[in-house]
mmCIF file of C-alpha atoms in Angstrom:
data_model
loop_
_atom_site.group_PDB
_atom_site.id
_atom_site.type_symbol
_atom_site.label_atom_id
_atom_site.label_comp_id
_atom_site.label_asym_id
_atom_site.label_seq_id
_atom_site.Cartn_x
_atom_site.Cartn_y
_atom_site.Cartn_z
ATOM 1 C CA MET A 81 57.393 -144.311 77.741
ATOM 2 C CA ALA A 82 60.699 -145.247 76.115
ATOM 3 C CA ASP A 83 63.106 -143.140 78.189
ATOM 4 C CA THR A 84 64.193 -145.335 81.114
ATOM 5 C CA PRO A 85 65.270 -142.571 83.575
ATOM 6 C CA ALA A 86 62.024 -140.655 82.970
ATOM 7 C CA ARG A 87 60.032 -143.857 83.385
ATOM 8 C CA LEU A 88 61.775 -144.678 86.673
ATOM 9 C CA LEU A 89 60.962 -141.206 88.039
ATOM 10 C CA ALA A 90 57.353 -141.584 86.917
ATOM 11 C CA LEU A 91 57.203 -144.995 88.591
ATOM 12 C CA LEU A 92 58.553 -143.552 91.837
ATOM 13 C CA SER A 93 56.011 -140.762 91.671
ATOM 14 C CA MET A 94 53.170 -143.232 91.275
ATOM 15 C CA LEU A 95 54.411 -145.395 94.154
ATOM 16 C CA GLN A 96 54.446 -142.289 96.358
ATOM 17 C CA SER A 97 50.922 -141.259 95.429
ATOM 18 C CA ARG A 98 49.073 -144.177 97.058
ATOM 19 C CA PRO A 99 49.819 -147.203 99.296
ATOM 20 C CA SER A 100 49.986 -149.899 96.606
ATOM 21 C CA TRP A 101 49.662 -150.627 92.875
ATOM 22 C CA ASN A 102 49.370 -153.860 90.947
ATOM 23 C CA GLY A 103 51.675 -154.492 88.018
ATOM 24 C CA THR A 104 48.950 -154.252 85.389
ATOM 25 C CA GLU A 105 47.881 -150.790 86.585
ATOM 26 C CA LEU A 106 51.450 -149.510 86.522
ATOM 27 C CA ALA A 107 52.055 -150.974 83.070
ATOM 28 C CA GLU A 108 48.903 -149.363 81.654
ATOM 29 C CA ARG A 109 49.700 -145.977 83.186
ATOM 30 C CA LEU A 110 53.266 -145.971 81.866
ATOM 31 C CA GLY A 111 52.460 -147.604 78.506
ATOM 32 C CA VAL A 112 54.799 -150.570 78.955
ATOM 33 C CA THR A 113 54.532 -154.274 79.671
ATOM 34 C CA THR A 114 54.327 -155.850 83.114
ATOM 35 C CA ARG A 115 57.745 -157.388 82.434
ATOM 36 C CA THR A 116 59.168 -153.881 81.992
ATOM 37 C CA ILE A 117 57.604 -152.909 85.317
ATOM 38 C CA ARG A 118 59.311 -155.874 87.004
ATOM 39 C CA ASN A 119 62.630 -154.855 85.485
ATOM 40 C CA ASP A 120 62.158 -151.224 86.544
ATOM 41 C CA VAL A 121 61.349 -152.307 90.097
ATOM 42 C CA GLU A 122 64.627 -154.246 90.171
ATOM 43 C CA ARG A 123 66.454 -151.138 88.915
ATOM 44 C CA LEU A 124 64.938 -149.076 91.737
ATOM 45 C CA ARG A 125 65.936 -151.717 94.268
ATOM 46 C CA GLY A 126 69.460 -151.618 92.857
ATOM 47 C CA LEU A 127 69.460 -147.879 93.625
ATOM 48 C CA ASP A 128 68.480 -148.710 97.242
ATOM 49 C CA TYR A 129 64.825 -147.726 96.971
ATOM 50 C CA PRO A 130 62.802 -150.229 99.050
ATOM 51 C CA VAL A 131 60.074 -151.310 96.617
ATOM 52 C CA GLU A 132 58.174 -154.191 98.172
ATOM 53 C CA ALA A 133 56.174 -156.770 96.211
ATOM 54 C CA THR A 134 53.322 -159.037 97.296
ATOM 55 C CA ARG A 135 51.967 -162.025 95.384
ATOM 56 C CA GLY A 136 48.450 -163.256 94.780
ATOM 57 C CA SER A 137 45.219 -161.775 93.452
ATOM 58 C CA THR A 138 45.572 -158.743 95.729
ATOM 59 C CA GLY A 139 49.311 -158.462 95.268
ATOM 60 C CA GLY A 140 51.232 -155.532 93.887
ATOM 61 C CA TYR A 141 54.001 -153.077 94.604
ATOM 62 C CA ARG A 142 54.441 -150.555 97.383
ATOM 63 C CA LEU A 143 57.215 -148.219 98.481
ATOM 64 C CA GLY A 144 58.559 -149.455 101.797
ATOM 65 C CA VAL A 145 60.526 -147.652 104.482
ATOM 66 C CA GLY A 146 64.279 -147.399 104.713
ATOM 67 C CA GLY A 147 66.906 -147.003 102.036
ATOM 68 C CA LYS A 148 67.252 -143.665 100.325
ATOM 69 C CA LEU A 149 64.789 -140.826 100.516
ATOM 70 C CA PRO A 150 63.035 -140.968 97.130
ATOM 71 C CA PRO A 151 62.884 -137.788 95.056
ATOM 72 C CA LEU A 152 59.631 -135.991 95.762
ATOM 73 C CA LEU A 153 57.831 -135.209 92.540
ATOM 74 C CA LEU A 154 55.567 -132.263 93.278
ATOM 75 C CA ASP A 155 53.009 -130.584 91.077
ATOM 76 C CA GLU A 156 53.089 -126.785 90.726
ATOM 77 C CA GLU A 157 50.715 -126.017 93.604
ATOM 78 C CA GLU A 158 52.510 -128.458 95.911
ATOM 79 C CA ALA A 159 55.929 -126.978 95.097
ATOM 80 C CA VAL A 160 54.776 -123.438 95.862
ATOM 81 C CA ALA A 161 53.077 -124.585 99.074
ATOM 82 C CA VAL A 162 56.234 -126.364 100.255
ATOM 83 C CA ALA A 163 58.351 -123.295 99.483
ATOM 84 C CA ILE A 164 56.020 -121.090 101.539
ATOM 85 C CA GLY A 165 56.043 -123.587 104.405
ATOM 86 C CA LEU A 166 59.832 -123.768 104.425
ATOM 87 C CA ARG A 167 60.090 -119.983 104.539
ATOM 88 C CA ALA A 168 57.820 -120.014 107.579
ATOM 89 C CA GLY A 169 59.908 -122.799 109.122
ATOM 90 C CA ARG A 170 62.964 -120.561 109.124
ATOM 91 C CA GLY A 171 61.287 -118.646 111.968
ATOM 92 C CA ILE A 172 61.035 -121.675 114.257
ATOM 93 C CA SER A 173 63.833 -121.972 116.778
ATOM 94 C CA GLY A 174 65.886 -125.091 116.127
ATOM 95 C CA LEU A 175 64.722 -125.476 112.524
ATOM 96 C CA GLU A 176 66.070 -122.318 110.872
ATOM 97 C CA ALA A 177 69.187 -123.879 109.357
ATOM 98 C CA SER A 178 67.569 -127.087 108.117
ATOM 99 C CA SER A 179 64.585 -125.168 106.684
ATOM 100 C CA ALA A 180 66.912 -122.787 104.868
ATOM 101 C CA ARG A 181 68.924 -125.683 103.380
ATOM 102 C CA ALA A 182 65.782 -127.483 102.211
ATOM 103 C CA LEU A 183 64.414 -124.263 100.712
ATOM 104 C CA ALA A 184 67.662 -123.626 98.830
ATOM 105 C CA LYS A 185 67.535 -127.131 97.343
ATOM 106 C CA LEU A 186 63.902 -126.715 96.319
ATOM 107 C CA GLU A 187 64.439 -123.304 94.725
ATOM 108 C CA GLN A 188 67.434 -124.645 92.802
ATOM 109 C CA VAL A 189 65.302 -127.207 90.965
ATOM 110 C CA LEU A 190 62.098 -125.221 90.589
ATOM 111 C CA PRO A 191 60.920 -124.972 86.965
ATOM 112 C CA PRO A 192 61.478 -121.487 85.534
ATOM 113 C CA ARG A 193 57.740 -120.863 85.290
ATOM 114 C CA LEU A 194 57.330 -121.315 89.081
ATOM 115 C CA ARG A 195 60.247 -119.189 90.240
ATOM 116 C CA PRO A 196 58.493 -115.818 89.684
ATOM 117 C CA THR A 197 55.617 -116.971 91.892
ATOM 118 C CA VAL A 198 57.885 -118.080 94.732
ATOM 119 C CA GLU A 199 60.050 -114.962 94.412
ATOM 120 C CA ALA A 200 56.945 -112.771 94.459
ATOM 121 C CA ILE A 201 55.768 -114.419 97.665
ATOM 122 C CA ALA A 202 59.210 -113.944 99.194
ATOM 123 C CA THR A 203 59.196 -110.215 98.440
ATOM 124 C CA VAL A 204 55.671 -109.385 99.593
ATOM 125 C CA VAL A 205 55.213 -111.603 102.659
ATOM 126 C CA ASP A 206 56.807 -110.544 105.937
ATOM 127 C CA HIS A 207 56.831 -112.283 109.299
ATOM 128 C CA ALA A 208 56.376 -110.115 112.343
ATOM 129 C CA PRO A 209 58.281 -111.075 115.492
ATOM 130 C CA GLU A 210 56.452 -113.947 117.170
ATOM 131 C CA ASN A 211 58.168 -113.713 120.517
ATOM 132 C CA THR A 212 56.844 -110.351 121.713
ATOM 133 C CA GLY A 213 56.059 -111.371 125.267
ATOM 134 C CA THR A 214 59.588 -111.293 126.661
ATOM 135 C CA ASP A 215 62.857 -109.423 126.456
ATOM 136 C CA ALA A 216 64.847 -112.675 126.577
ATOM 137 C CA PRO A 217 66.405 -114.156 123.414
ATOM 138 C CA ASP A 218 64.879 -117.276 121.904
ATOM 139 C CA PRO A 219 66.472 -120.464 123.258
ATOM 140 C CA GLU A 220 68.252 -122.570 120.670
ATOM 141 C CA VAL A 221 66.862 -126.089 120.341
ATOM 142 C CA ASP A 222 68.988 -128.785 118.733
ATOM 143 C CA PRO A 223 66.910 -130.485 115.999
ATOM 144 C CA ALA A 224 68.366 -133.788 117.228
ATOM 145 C CA VAL A 225 66.511 -133.251 120.524
ATOM 146 C CA LEU A 226 63.215 -132.787 118.692
ATOM 147 C CA ARG A 227 63.876 -135.881 116.583
ATOM 148 C CA ALA A 228 64.736 -138.013 119.616
ATOM 149 C CA ALA A 229 61.683 -136.891 121.570
ATOM 150 C CA ALA A 230 59.374 -137.275 118.576
ATOM 151 C CA ALA A 231 60.703 -140.781 117.883
ATOM 152 C CA ALA A 232 60.097 -141.849 121.484
ATOM 153 C CA ILE A 233 56.545 -140.467 121.354
ATOM 154 C CA HIS A 234 55.848 -142.148 118.020
ATOM 155 C CA HIS A 235 57.176 -145.536 119.138
ATOM 156 C CA VAL A 236 55.529 -145.257 122.589
ATOM 157 C CA GLU A 237 58.909 -145.791 124.238
ATOM 158 C CA LEU A 238 60.280 -144.540 127.536
ATOM 159 C CA PHE A 239 62.499 -141.509 126.967
ATOM 160 C CA ARG A 240 65.718 -141.096 128.944
ATOM 161 C CA PHE A 241 67.479 -137.730 129.074
ATOM 162 C CA ASP A 242 69.363 -135.276 131.265
ATOM 163 C CA LEU A 243 67.471 -132.114 132.168
ATOM 164 C CA VAL A 244 69.847 -129.149 132.379
ATOM 165 C CA ARG A 245 68.852 -126.915 135.283
ATOM 166 C CA SER A 246 69.151 -123.142 135.251
ATOM 167 C CA ASP A 247 72.183 -123.404 137.585
ATOM 168 C CA GLY A 248 73.971 -125.667 135.096
ATOM 169 C CA GLY A 249 73.455 -128.954 136.911
ATOM 170 C CA ASP A 250 71.924 -132.044 135.295
ATOM 171 C CA VAL A 251 68.954 -134.095 136.474
ATOM 172 C CA PRO A 252 68.677 -137.601 134.934
ATOM 173 C CA LEU A 253 65.075 -138.445 134.004
ATOM 174 C CA LEU A 254 63.204 -141.403 132.583
ATOM 175 C CA VAL A 255 59.697 -140.439 131.400
ATOM 176 C CA GLU A 256 56.742 -141.502 129.328
ATOM 177 C CA PRO A 257 56.728 -138.939 126.469
ATOM 178 C CA TYR A 258 53.351 -137.880 125.066
ATOM 179 C CA ARG A 259 53.512 -134.607 123.103
ATOM 180 C CA LEU A 260 55.859 -131.964 121.728
ATOM 181 C CA LEU A 261 54.284 -128.526 121.877
ATOM 182 C CA ALA A 262 55.575 -125.378 120.162
ATOM 183 C CA TRP A 263 54.457 -122.151 121.806
ATOM 184 C CA GLN A 264 55.897 -118.608 121.798
ATOM 185 C CA ARG A 265 58.859 -119.849 119.729
ATOM 186 C CA ARG A 266 59.689 -122.408 122.414
ATOM 187 C CA TRP A 267 59.393 -126.188 122.430
ATOM 188 C CA TYR A 268 57.979 -128.159 125.346
ATOM 189 C CA LEU A 269 57.787 -131.888 126.047
ATOM 190 C CA VAL A 270 54.710 -133.148 127.904
ATOM 191 C CA ALA A 271 55.681 -136.268 129.831
ATOM 192 C CA ARG A 272 54.704 -138.469 132.761
ATOM 193 C CA ASP A 273 56.911 -140.009 135.453
ATOM 194 C CA PRO A 274 56.240 -143.784 135.275
ATOM 195 C CA SER A 275 57.264 -144.299 138.898
ATOM 196 C CA THR A 276 54.986 -141.653 140.434
ATOM 197 C CA GLY A 277 52.355 -141.051 137.758
ATOM 198 C CA GLU A 278 53.053 -137.299 137.945
ATOM 199 C CA TRP A 279 52.714 -135.218 134.774
ATOM 200 C CA ASP A 280 55.231 -132.497 133.913
ATOM 201 C CA VAL A 281 56.379 -130.194 131.126
ATOM 202 C CA HIS A 282 60.051 -129.877 130.164
ATOM 203 C CA ARG A 283 61.701 -127.158 128.063
ATOM 204 C CA ALA A 284 63.213 -128.856 125.010
ATOM 205 C CA ASN A 285 66.240 -126.544 124.989
ATOM 206 C CA ARG A 286 67.213 -128.022 128.379
ATOM 207 C CA ILE A 287 66.970 -131.657 127.262
ATOM 208 C CA GLU A 288 70.051 -133.762 126.482
ATOM 209 C CA PRO A 289 68.717 -137.101 125.184
ATOM 210 C CA HIS A 290 70.363 -140.464 125.773
ATOM 211 C CA MET A 291 70.198 -143.494 123.490
ATOM 212 C CA ARG A 292 66.787 -144.985 122.702
ATOM 213 C CA THR A 293 65.489 -147.234 125.469
ATOM 214 C CA HIS A 294 63.367 -149.475 123.211
ATOM 215 C CA ARG A 295 61.180 -149.978 126.279
ATOM 216 C CA ARG A 296 57.506 -149.585 125.467
ATOM 217 C CA PHE A 297 54.886 -148.353 127.942
ATOM 218 C CA ALA A 298 51.115 -148.423 128.220
ATOM 219 C CA PRO A 299 49.869 -144.856 127.578
ATOM 220 C CA ALA A 300 47.929 -143.199 130.390
ATOM 221 C CA GLN A 301 44.910 -140.956 130.012
ATOM 222 C CA PRO A 302 45.848 -137.337 129.157
ATOM 223 C CA PRO A 303 45.834 -134.805 132.010
ATOM 224 C CA ASP A 304 42.685 -132.781 132.641
ATOM 225 C CA GLY A 305 41.896 -130.536 129.699
ATOM 226 C CA GLY A 306 44.351 -132.248 127.349
ATOM 227 C CA TYR A 307 48.057 -131.814 126.653
ATOM 228 C CA THR A 308 47.923 -128.200 125.453
ATOM 229 C CA ALA A 309 45.854 -126.907 128.353
ATOM 230 C CA PHE A 310 48.075 -128.747 130.832
ATOM 231 C CA THR A 311 51.192 -127.242 129.264
ATOM 232 C CA MET A 312 49.758 -123.749 129.470
ATOM 233 C CA ARG A 313 48.902 -124.205 133.160
ATOM 234 C CA ARG A 314 52.287 -125.702 133.922
ATOM 235 C CA VAL A 315 54.249 -123.017 132.103
ATOM 236 C CA ALA A 316 52.243 -120.331 133.884
ATOM 237 C CA SER A 317 53.020 -121.746 137.330
ATOM 238 C CA SER A 318 56.555 -123.103 137.024
ATOM 239 C CA GLY A 319 57.846 -123.076 133.462
ATOM 240 C CA TRP A 320 59.538 -119.660 133.450
ATOM 241 C CA ASN A 321 63.016 -118.503 134.403
ATOM 242 C CA VAL A 322 61.660 -116.236 137.167
ATOM 243 C CA HIS A 323 58.436 -116.226 139.153
ATOM 244 C CA ALA A 324 56.506 -113.743 141.247
ATOM 245 C CA ARG A 325 53.636 -113.837 143.702
ATOM 246 C CA LEU A 326 51.331 -110.825 143.712
ATOM 247 C CA ARG A 327 48.395 -110.036 145.969
ATOM 248 C CA ILE A 328 45.687 -108.388 143.846
ATOM 249 C CA ASP A 329 42.984 -106.103 145.280
ATOM 250 C CA ALA A 330 40.266 -107.763 143.201
ATOM 251 C CA PRO A 331 38.237 -110.996 143.240
ATOM 252 C CA ALA A 332 39.851 -114.031 141.627
ATOM 253 C CA GLN A 333 37.292 -114.178 138.821
ATOM 254 C CA THR A 334 37.895 -110.522 137.957
ATOM 255 C CA VAL A 335 41.622 -111.240 137.600
ATOM 256 C CA LEU A 336 40.960 -114.371 135.538
ATOM 257 C CA ASP A 337 38.781 -112.348 133.181
ATOM 258 C CA ARG A 338 41.707 -109.982 132.554
ATOM 259 C CA ILE A 339 44.528 -112.443 131.869
ATOM 260 C CA ASN A 340 45.458 -115.158 129.441
ATOM 261 C CA PRO A 341 45.488 -118.578 131.171
ATOM 262 C CA THR A 342 49.199 -118.851 130.457
ATOM 263 C CA VAL A 343 49.989 -115.689 132.428
ATOM 264 C CA GLY A 344 49.596 -117.331 135.791
ATOM 265 C CA VAL A 345 47.574 -119.164 138.396
ATOM 266 C CA VAL A 346 44.990 -117.190 140.369
ATOM 267 C CA GLU A 347 43.899 -118.169 143.895
ATOM 268 C CA ALA A 348 41.058 -116.562 145.834
ATOM 269 C CA VAL A 349 42.023 -115.163 149.275
ATOM 270 C CA THR A 350 38.816 -113.361 150.216
ATOM 271 C CA GLU A 351 35.792 -112.200 148.268
ATOM 272 C CA THR A 352 37.659 -109.033 147.300
ATOM 273 C CA THR A 353 41.318 -110.140 147.116
ATOM 274 C CA SER A 354 43.274 -112.831 145.316
ATOM 275 C CA VAL A 355 46.817 -113.995 144.639
ATOM 276 C CA LEU A 356 48.394 -114.210 141.200
ATOM 277 C CA ALA A 357 51.368 -116.568 140.821
ATOM 278 C CA THR A 358 53.008 -115.619 137.541
ATOM 279 C CA GLY A 359 56.306 -115.897 135.717
ATOM 280 C CA ALA A 360 58.347 -114.770 132.742
ATOM 281 C CA ASP A 361 61.859 -114.914 131.350
ATOM 282 C CA SER A 362 62.828 -111.834 133.373
ATOM 283 C CA LEU A 363 61.480 -109.699 136.206
ATOM 284 C CA ASP A 364 61.406 -106.714 133.837
ATOM 285 C CA THR A 365 58.807 -108.556 131.731
ATOM 286 C CA ILE A 366 56.684 -109.272 134.808
ATOM 287 C CA ALA A 367 56.931 -105.617 135.859
ATOM 288 C CA ALA A 368 55.762 -104.447 132.445
ATOM 289 C CA TYR A 369 52.817 -106.819 132.201
ATOM 290 C CA VAL A 370 51.481 -106.624 135.761
ATOM 291 C CA GLY A 371 50.684 -102.960 135.227
ATOM 292 C CA MET A 372 48.388 -103.964 132.374
ATOM 293 C CA LEU A 373 46.045 -105.635 134.862
ATOM 294 C CA GLY A 374 44.669 -102.219 135.736
ATOM 295 C CA MET A 375 44.307 -103.269 139.379
ATOM 296 C CA ASP A 376 46.051 -102.381 142.621
ATOM 297 C CA PHE A 377 48.478 -105.042 143.791
ATOM 298 C CA THR A 378 51.184 -105.789 146.342
ATOM 299 C CA VAL A 379 54.366 -107.711 145.604
ATOM 300 C CA GLU A 380 54.748 -110.628 147.999
ATOM 301 C CA SER A 381 57.835 -112.023 146.244
ATOM 302 C CA PRO A 382 60.506 -111.667 145.059
ATOM 303 C CA PRO A 383 61.795 -108.460 146.690
ATOM 304 C CA GLU A 384 63.889 -107.652 143.581
ATOM 305 C CA LEU A 385 60.673 -106.988 141.666
ATOM 306 C CA ARG A 386 59.811 -104.094 143.983
ATOM 307 C CA ALA A 387 62.946 -102.183 143.019
ATOM 308 C CA ILE A 388 62.160 -102.621 139.314
ATOM 309 C CA LEU A 389 58.604 -101.358 139.850
ATOM 310 C CA ARG A 390 59.869 -98.283 141.747
ATOM 311 C CA GLY A 391 62.121 -97.454 138.803
ATOM 312 C CA ILE A 392 59.213 -97.799 136.355
ATOM 313 C CA ALA A 393 56.967 -95.682 138.613
ATOM 314 C CA ASP A 394 59.569 -92.889 138.710
ATOM 315 C CA ARG A 395 59.960 -93.007 134.940
ATOM 316 C CA TYR A 396 56.204 -92.818 134.408
ATOM 317 C CA ALA A 397 55.930 -89.952 136.887
ATOM 318 C CA ARG A 398 58.586 -87.983 135.002
ATOM 319 C CA ALA A 399 56.652 -88.566 131.791
#
């Protein structure tokens, strides 16, 4: 391969495709000498690409971390798959802008033969609204928050941040971060208080991260049922903007059979009655969904929910 720029791109592509290569393999694949490979590696290093070399019988070259982000050389199927994924990413709160920018860059350099395929997908694939369970707008999540939380989880480091309360006040927290969970177009951080051992779930849109702590911790066992199940239980009981407590004229198991686990926590009162502690982003959402139980109930709290239900009852009666 005589053309140096083309050879350098091909060399980068090969270094990306597997953890390491020896010089002889690279030379044979590219049709050059091992000396040319050594010179090309130095050229890549001069362009700030971190190509690492090891000596000995098992030595070779590998693409290290740091420096510039190397150009990703994708085959046709990979390019189309990435384009589809980026279009889907535009529907995730906090990632819309960055996904759109990345997609624009990808489409700009797509070979002409691939553009009709990507354009066809764009014109025939629609995304229905994902957040259909509430009348509240999606919270905006700063991508920097997701990056900071993900980095702390990856490095097994304590994560320090301010939690913005609904009343506008801040609560300083230092936690052991374990998982980021995306659900209903919202992001949640599953974390553990190192001083008490208590697990909790925090809304990512309310997190204001501090600088990295660089303080590692010994991971604890996941909560019962795993991170996802714990998040669902926690969100159901305390992770919403508003909450309600309803006494249901039905056994607890009957109520559990009717609801999604994320709707709320059910407690048995007697053999024929139970209590549902539920929540949502607004009382109007609770009022709409509680009627779908198909069971008689009494509002124990909050009193504001009763007025909303009376209004709905009058509207239904008029219908």
